[in-house]
mmCIF file of C-alpha atoms in Angstrom:
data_model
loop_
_atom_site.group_PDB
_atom_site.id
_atom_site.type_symbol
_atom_site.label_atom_id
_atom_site.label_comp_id
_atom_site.label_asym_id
_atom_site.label_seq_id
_atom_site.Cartn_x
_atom_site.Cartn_y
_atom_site.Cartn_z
ATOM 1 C CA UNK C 509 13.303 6.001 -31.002
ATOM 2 C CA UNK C 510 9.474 6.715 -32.388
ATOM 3 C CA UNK C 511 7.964 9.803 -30.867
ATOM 4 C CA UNK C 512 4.862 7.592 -30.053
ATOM 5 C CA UNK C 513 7.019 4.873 -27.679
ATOM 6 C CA UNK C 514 8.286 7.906 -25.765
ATOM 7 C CA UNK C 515 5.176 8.827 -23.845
ATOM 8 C CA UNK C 516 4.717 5.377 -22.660
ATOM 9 C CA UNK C 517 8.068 4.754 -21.689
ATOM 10 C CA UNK C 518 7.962 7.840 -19.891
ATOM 11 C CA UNK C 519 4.331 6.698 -18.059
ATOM 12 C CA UNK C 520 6.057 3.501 -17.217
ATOM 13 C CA UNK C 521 9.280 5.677 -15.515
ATOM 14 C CA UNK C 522 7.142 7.473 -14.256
ATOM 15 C CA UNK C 523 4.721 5.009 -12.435
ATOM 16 C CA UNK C 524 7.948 3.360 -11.466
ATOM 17 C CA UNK C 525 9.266 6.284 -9.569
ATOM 18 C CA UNK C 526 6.421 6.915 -7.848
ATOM 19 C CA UNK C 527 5.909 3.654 -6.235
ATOM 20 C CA UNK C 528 9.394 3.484 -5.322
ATOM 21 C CA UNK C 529 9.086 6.693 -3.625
ATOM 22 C CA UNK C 530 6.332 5.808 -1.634
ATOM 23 C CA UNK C 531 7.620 2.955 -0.871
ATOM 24 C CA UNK C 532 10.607 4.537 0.705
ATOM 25 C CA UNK C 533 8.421 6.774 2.452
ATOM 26 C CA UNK C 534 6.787 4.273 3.868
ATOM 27 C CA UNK C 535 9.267 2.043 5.086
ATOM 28 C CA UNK C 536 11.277 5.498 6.615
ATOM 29 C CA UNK C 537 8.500 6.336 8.441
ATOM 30 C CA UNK C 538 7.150 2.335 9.947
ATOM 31 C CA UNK C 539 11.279 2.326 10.790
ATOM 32 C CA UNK C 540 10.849 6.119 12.827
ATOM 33 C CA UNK C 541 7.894 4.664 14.600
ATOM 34 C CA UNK C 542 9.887 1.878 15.614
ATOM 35 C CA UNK C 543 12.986 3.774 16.910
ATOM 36 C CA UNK C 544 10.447 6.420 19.012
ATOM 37 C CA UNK C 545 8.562 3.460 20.292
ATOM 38 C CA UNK C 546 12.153 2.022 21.426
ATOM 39 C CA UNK C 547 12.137 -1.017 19.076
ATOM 40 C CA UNK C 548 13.864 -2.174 16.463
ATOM 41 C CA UNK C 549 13.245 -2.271 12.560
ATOM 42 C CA UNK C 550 14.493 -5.056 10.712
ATOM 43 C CA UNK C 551 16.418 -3.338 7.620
ATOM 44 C CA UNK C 552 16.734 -5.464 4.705
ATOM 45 C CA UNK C 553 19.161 -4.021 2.620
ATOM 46 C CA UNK C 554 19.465 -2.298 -1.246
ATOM 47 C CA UNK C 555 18.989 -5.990 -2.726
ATOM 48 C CA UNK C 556 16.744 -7.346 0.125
ATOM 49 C CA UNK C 557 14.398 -3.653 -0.134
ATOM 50 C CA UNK C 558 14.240 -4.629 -4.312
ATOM 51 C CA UNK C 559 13.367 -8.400 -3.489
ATOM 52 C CA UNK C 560 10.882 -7.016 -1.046
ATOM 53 C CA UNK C 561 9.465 -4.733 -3.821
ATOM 54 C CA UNK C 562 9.358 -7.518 -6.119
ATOM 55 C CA UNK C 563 7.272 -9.773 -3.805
ATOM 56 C CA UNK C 564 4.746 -7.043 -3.409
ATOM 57 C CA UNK C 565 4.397 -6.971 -7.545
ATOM 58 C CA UNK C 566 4.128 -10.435 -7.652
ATOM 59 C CA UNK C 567 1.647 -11.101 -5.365
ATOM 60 C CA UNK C 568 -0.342 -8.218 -6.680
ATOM 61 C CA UNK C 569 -0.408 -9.743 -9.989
ATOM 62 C CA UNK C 570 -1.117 -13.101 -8.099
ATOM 63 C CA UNK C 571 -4.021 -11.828 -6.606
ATOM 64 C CA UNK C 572 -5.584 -10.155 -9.260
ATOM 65 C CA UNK C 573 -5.552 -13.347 -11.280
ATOM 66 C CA UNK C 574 -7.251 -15.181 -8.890
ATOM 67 C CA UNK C 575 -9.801 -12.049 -8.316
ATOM 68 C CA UNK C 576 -10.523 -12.745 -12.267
ATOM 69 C CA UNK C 577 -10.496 -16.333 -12.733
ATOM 70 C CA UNK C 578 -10.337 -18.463 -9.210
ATOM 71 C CA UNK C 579 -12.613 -19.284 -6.426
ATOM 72 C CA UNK C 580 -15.751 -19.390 -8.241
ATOM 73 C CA UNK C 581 -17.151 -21.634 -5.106
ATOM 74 C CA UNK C 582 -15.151 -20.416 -2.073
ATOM 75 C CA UNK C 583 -17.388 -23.035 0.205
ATOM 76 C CA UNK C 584 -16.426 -26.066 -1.177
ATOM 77 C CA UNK C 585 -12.872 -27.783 -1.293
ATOM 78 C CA UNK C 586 -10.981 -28.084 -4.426
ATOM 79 C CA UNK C 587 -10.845 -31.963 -4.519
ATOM 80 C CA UNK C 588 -12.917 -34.483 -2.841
ATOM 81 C CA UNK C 589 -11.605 -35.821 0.344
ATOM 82 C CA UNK C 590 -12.189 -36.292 3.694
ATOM 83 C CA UNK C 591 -9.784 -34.786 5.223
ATOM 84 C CA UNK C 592 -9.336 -31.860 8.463
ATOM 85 C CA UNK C 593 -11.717 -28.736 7.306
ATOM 86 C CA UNK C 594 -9.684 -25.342 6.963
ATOM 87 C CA UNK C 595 -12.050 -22.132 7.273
ATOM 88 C CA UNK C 596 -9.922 -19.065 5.908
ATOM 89 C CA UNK C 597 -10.785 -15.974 6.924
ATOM 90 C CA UNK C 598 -9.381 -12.977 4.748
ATOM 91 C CA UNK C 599 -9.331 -9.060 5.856
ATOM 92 C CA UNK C 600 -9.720 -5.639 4.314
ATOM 93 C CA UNK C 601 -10.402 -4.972 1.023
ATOM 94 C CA UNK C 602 -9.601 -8.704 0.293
ATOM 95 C CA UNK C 603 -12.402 -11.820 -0.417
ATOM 96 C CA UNK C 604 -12.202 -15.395 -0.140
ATOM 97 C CA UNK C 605 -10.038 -14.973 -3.703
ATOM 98 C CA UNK C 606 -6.948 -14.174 -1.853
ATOM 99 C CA UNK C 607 -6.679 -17.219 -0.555
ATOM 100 C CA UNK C 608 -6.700 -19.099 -3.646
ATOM 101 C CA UNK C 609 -2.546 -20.313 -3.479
ATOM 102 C CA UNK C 610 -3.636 -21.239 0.177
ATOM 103 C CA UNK C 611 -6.270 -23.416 -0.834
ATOM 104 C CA UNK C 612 -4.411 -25.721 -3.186
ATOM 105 C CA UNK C 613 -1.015 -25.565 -0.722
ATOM 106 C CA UNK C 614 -2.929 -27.123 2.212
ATOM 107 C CA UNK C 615 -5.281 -29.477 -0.518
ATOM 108 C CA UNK C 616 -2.382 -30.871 -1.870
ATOM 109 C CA UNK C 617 -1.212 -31.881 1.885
ATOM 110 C CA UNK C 618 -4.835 -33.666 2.355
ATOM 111 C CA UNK C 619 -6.869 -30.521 4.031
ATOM 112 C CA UNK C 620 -10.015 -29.596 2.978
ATOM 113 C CA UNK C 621 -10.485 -26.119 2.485
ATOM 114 C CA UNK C 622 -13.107 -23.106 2.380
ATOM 115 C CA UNK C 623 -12.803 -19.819 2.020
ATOM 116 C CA UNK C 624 -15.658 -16.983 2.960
ATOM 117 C CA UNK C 625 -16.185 -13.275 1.308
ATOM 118 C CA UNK C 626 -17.358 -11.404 4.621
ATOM 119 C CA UNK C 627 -18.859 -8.985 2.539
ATOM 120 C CA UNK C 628 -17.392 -4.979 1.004
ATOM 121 C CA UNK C 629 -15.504 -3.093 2.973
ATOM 122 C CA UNK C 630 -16.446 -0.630 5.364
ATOM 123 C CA UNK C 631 -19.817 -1.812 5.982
ATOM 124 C CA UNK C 632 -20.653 -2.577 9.646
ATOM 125 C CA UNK C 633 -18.342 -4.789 11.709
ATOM 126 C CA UNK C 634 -21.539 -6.784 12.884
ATOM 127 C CA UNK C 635 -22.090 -8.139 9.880
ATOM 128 C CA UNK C 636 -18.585 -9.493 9.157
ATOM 129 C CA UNK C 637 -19.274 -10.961 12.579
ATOM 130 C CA UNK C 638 -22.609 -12.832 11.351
ATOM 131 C CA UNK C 639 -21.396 -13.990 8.030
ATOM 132 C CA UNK C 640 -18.625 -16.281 9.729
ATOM 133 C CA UNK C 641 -21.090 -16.883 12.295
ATOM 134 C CA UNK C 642 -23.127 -18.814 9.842
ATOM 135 C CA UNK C 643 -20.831 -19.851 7.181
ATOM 136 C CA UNK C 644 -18.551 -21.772 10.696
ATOM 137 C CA UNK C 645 -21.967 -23.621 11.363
ATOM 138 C CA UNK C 646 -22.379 -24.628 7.882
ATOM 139 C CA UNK C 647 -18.303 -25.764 7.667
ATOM 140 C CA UNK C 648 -18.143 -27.397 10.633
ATOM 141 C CA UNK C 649 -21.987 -29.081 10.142
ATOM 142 C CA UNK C 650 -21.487 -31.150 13.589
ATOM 143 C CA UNK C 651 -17.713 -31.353 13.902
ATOM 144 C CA UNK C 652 -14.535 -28.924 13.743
ATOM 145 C CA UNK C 653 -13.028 -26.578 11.892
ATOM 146 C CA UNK C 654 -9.627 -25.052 12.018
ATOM 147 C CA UNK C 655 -9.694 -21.373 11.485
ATOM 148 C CA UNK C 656 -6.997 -19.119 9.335
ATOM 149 C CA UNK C 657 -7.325 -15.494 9.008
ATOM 150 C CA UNK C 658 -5.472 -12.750 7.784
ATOM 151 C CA UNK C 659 -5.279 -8.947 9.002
ATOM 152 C CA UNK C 660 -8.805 -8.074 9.586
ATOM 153 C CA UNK C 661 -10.326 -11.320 9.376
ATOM 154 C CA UNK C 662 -8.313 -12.487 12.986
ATOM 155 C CA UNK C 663 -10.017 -9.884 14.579
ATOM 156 C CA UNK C 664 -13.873 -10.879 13.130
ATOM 157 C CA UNK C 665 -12.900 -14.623 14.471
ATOM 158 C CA UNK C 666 -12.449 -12.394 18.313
ATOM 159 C CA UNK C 667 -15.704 -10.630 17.846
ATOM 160 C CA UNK C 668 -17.230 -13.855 16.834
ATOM 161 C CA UNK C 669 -16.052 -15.351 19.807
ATOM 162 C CA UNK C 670 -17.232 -12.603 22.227
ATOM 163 C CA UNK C 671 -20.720 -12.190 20.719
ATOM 164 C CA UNK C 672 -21.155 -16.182 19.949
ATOM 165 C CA UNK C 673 -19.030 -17.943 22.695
ATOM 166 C CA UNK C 674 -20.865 -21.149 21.759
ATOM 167 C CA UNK C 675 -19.122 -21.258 18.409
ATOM 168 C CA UNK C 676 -15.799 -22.056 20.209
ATOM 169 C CA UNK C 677 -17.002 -25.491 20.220
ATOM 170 C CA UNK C 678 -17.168 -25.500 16.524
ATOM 171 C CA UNK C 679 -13.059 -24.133 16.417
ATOM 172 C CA UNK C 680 -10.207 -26.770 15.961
ATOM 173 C CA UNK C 681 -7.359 -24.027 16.807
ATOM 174 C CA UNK C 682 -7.003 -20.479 15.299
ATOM 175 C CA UNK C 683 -4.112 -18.915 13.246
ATOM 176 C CA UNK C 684 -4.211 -15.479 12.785
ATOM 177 C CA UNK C 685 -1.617 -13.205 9.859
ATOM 178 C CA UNK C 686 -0.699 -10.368 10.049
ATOM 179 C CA UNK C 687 -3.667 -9.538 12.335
ATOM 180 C CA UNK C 688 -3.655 -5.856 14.032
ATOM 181 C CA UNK C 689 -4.570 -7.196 17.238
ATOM 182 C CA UNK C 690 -3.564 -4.726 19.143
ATOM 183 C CA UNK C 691 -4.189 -2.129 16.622
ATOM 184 C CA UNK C 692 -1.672 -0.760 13.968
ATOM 185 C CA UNK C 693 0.253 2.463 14.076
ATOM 186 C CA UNK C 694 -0.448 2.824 10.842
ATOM 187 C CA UNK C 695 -4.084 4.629 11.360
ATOM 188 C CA UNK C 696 -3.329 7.692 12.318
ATOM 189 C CA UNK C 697 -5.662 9.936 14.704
ATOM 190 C CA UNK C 698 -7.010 11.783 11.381
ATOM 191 C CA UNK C 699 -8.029 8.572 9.649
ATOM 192 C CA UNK C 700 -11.325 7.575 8.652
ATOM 193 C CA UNK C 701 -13.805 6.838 11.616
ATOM 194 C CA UNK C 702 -14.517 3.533 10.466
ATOM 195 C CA UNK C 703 -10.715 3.009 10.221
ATOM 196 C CA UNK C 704 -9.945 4.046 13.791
ATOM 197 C CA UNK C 705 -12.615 2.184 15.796
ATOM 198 C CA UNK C 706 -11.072 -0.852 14.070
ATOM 199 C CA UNK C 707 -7.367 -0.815 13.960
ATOM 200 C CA UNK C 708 -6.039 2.217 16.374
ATOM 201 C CA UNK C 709 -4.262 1.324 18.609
ATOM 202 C CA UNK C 710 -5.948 3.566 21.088
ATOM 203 C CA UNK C 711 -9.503 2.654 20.012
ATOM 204 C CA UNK C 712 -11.685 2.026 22.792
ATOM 205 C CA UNK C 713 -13.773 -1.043 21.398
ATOM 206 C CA UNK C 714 -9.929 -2.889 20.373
ATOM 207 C CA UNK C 715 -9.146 -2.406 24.089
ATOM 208 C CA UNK C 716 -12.497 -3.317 25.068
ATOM 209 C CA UNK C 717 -12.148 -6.675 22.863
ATOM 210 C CA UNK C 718 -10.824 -9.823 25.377
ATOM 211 C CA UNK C 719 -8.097 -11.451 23.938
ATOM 212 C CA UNK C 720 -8.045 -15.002 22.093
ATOM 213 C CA UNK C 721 -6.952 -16.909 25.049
ATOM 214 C CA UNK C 722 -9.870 -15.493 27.462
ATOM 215 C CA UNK C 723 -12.740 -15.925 24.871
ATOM 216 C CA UNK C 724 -11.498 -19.335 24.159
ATOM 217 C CA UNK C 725 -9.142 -20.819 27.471
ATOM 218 C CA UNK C 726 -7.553 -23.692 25.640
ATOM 219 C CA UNK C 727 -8.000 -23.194 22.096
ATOM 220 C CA UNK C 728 -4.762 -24.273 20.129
ATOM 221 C CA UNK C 729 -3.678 -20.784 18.147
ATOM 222 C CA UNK C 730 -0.999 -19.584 16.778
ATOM 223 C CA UNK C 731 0.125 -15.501 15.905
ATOM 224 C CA UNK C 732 2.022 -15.215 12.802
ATOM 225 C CA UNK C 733 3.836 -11.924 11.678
ATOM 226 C CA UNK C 734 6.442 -10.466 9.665
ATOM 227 C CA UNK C 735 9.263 -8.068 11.467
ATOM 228 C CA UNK C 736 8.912 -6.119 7.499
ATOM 229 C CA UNK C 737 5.330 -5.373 7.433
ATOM 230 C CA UNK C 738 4.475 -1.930 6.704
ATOM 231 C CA UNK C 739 0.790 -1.903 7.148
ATOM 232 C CA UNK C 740 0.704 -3.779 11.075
ATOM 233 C CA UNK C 741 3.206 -2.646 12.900
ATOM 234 C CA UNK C 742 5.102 -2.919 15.313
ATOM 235 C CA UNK C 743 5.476 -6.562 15.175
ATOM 236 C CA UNK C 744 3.958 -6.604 18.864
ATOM 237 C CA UNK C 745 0.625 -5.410 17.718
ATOM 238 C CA UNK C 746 0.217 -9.056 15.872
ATOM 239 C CA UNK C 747 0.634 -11.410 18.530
ATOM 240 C CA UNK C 748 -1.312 -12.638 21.425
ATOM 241 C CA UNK C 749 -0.107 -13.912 24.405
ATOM 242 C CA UNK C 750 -0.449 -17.525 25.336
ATOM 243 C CA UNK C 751 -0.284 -18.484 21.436
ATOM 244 C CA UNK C 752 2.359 -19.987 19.638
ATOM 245 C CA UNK C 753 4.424 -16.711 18.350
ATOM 246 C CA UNK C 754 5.971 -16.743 14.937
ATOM 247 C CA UNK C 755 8.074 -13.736 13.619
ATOM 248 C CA UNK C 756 9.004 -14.232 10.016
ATOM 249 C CA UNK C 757 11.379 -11.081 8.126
ATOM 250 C CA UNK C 758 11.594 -9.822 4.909
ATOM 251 C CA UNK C 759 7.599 -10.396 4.524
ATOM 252 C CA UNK C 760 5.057 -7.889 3.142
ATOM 253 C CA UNK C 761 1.414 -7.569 4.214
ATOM 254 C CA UNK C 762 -0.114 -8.844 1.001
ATOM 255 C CA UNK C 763 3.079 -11.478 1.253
ATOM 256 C CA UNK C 764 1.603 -13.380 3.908
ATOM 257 C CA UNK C 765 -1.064 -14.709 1.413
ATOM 258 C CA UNK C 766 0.750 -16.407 -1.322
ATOM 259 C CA UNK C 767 4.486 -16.921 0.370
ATOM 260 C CA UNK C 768 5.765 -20.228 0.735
ATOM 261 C CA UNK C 769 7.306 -20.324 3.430
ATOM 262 C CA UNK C 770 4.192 -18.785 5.269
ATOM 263 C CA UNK C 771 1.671 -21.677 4.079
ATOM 264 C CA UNK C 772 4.436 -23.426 5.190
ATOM 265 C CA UNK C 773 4.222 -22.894 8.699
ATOM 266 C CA UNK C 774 0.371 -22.778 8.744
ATOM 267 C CA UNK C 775 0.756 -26.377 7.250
ATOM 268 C CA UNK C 776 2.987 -27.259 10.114
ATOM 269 C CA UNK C 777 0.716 -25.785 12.515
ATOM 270 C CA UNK C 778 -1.966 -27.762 11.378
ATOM 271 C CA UNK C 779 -0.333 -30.932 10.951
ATOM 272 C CA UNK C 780 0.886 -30.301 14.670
ATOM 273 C CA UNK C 781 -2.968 -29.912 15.709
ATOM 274 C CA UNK C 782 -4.145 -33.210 14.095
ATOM 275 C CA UNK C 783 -0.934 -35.484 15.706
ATOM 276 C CA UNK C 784 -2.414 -33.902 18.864
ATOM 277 C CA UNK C 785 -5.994 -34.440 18.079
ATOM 278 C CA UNK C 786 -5.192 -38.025 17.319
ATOM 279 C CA UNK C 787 -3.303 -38.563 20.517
ATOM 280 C CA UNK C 788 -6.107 -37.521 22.960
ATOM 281 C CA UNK C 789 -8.447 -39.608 21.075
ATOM 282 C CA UNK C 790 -6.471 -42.142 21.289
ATOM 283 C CA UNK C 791 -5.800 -41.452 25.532
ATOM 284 C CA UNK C 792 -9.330 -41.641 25.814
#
């Protein structure tokens, strides 16, 4: 072999090694927390922990595609149509991009979709808050729009709701991914300030924050999370009581964006909400 394809090999091993490390790491110590907290981790397996892997490259490389070339107008739908609205919100060091595999899924079944960029990360929460505030208005412009967030962003739609109640009126149903809603276990009591009043579990303003169900008493939503997910856990931390609860496995974090079978069963969800929105119209 030439001396010069050595060193790049060797990067490439290298780099390879690394990330498999960490993810080890990472997945030993989200399965600890769960066996001191008295749950239960969901193991996956040699093959299942290198399909897991895989997903995570994929959707990386997914992502950064659409970063580069998609989503050039996040606040208009794909197609013409006139079809339910869709709002998605994303989280934490995401932007509307993310939701680009989203956006033609649910087009394709007759939704029209949006997508917002809240704005860079770390900046204050209020903002986020004011961004959807004003983009919802625009959406919705006299009707309703159904709301779907991931991570961070299900938490903005809860401040939005406790700071703008009003807006509720503006909200089809909610469905939230992945969303730390009880915190995540993951930010640790020496992690960055802006980190903690956010997602720890034992932050003050997350406990303060009323849950989905008392901001919005009837408001269809729906809690989706994966048993595998190694940046909100436990799994308990993404639900909400009084909300339709789905627990999927073998799911990563970033997974929840561009898996099938999760646009899947926010396509169900919404389908579900529009046979019911057509029935009380029709009872009326």
């Amino acid at each position: 072999m030439d001396v010069w394809l050595i060193f790049p090999l060797l990067l490439v091993l290298l780099t390879l090694a690394f990330y498999a490390l960490s993810f080890m790491l990472l997945q030993w110590r989200v399965s600890r927390h769960y066996k001191m907290t008295g749950g239960h981790y969901a193991t996956m397996g040699t093959l299942g922990s290198l399909l897991f892997v895989w997903q995570i490259v994929r959707t990386v490389t997914k992502l950064s595609w659409y970063l580069l070339t998609k989503n050039r107008k996040g606040l208009h739908p794909l197609r013409p149509g006139n079809g339910s609205k869709v709002l998605l919100v994303h989280g934490l060091h995401m932007n509307g991009n993310c939701f680009w595999a989203f956006r033609q899924y649910l087009e394709q079944a007759g939704f029209r979709t949006y997508s917002i960029n809240l704005g860079k990360p770390y900046i204050p929460v209020e903002r986020y808050v004011q961004r959807l505030h004003k983009v919802l208005h625009n959406v919705a412009d006299g009707g309703k729009v159904h709301l779907v967030a991931h991570s961070m962003g299900g938490l903005v739609i809860r401040m939005l709701l406790t700071q703008h109640p009003e807006d509720a009126k503006l909200i089809a149903s909610v469905a939230t991914l992945g969303t730390p809603h009880k915190g995540t276990a993951i930010v640790g009591d020496f992690a960055l300030p802006w980190l903690k009043q956010l997602f720890h579990p034992a932050s003050p303003d997350l406990h303060a924050l009323p849950d989905m169900t008392q901001l919005a008493p009837g408001l269809p939503l729906m809690t989706l999370g994966s048993r595998n997910d190694l940046v909100v856990y436990p799994l308990k931390n993404a639900m909400q009581p009084n909300a339709r609860q789905v627990k999927l496995f073998a799911v990563s974090h970033i997974g929840l964006l561009c898996e099938t079978r999760v646009m899947r069963k926010v396509l169900q969800w919404l389908q579900a909400q529009q046979v019911s929105e057509k029935a009380a119209i029709t009872n009326q």
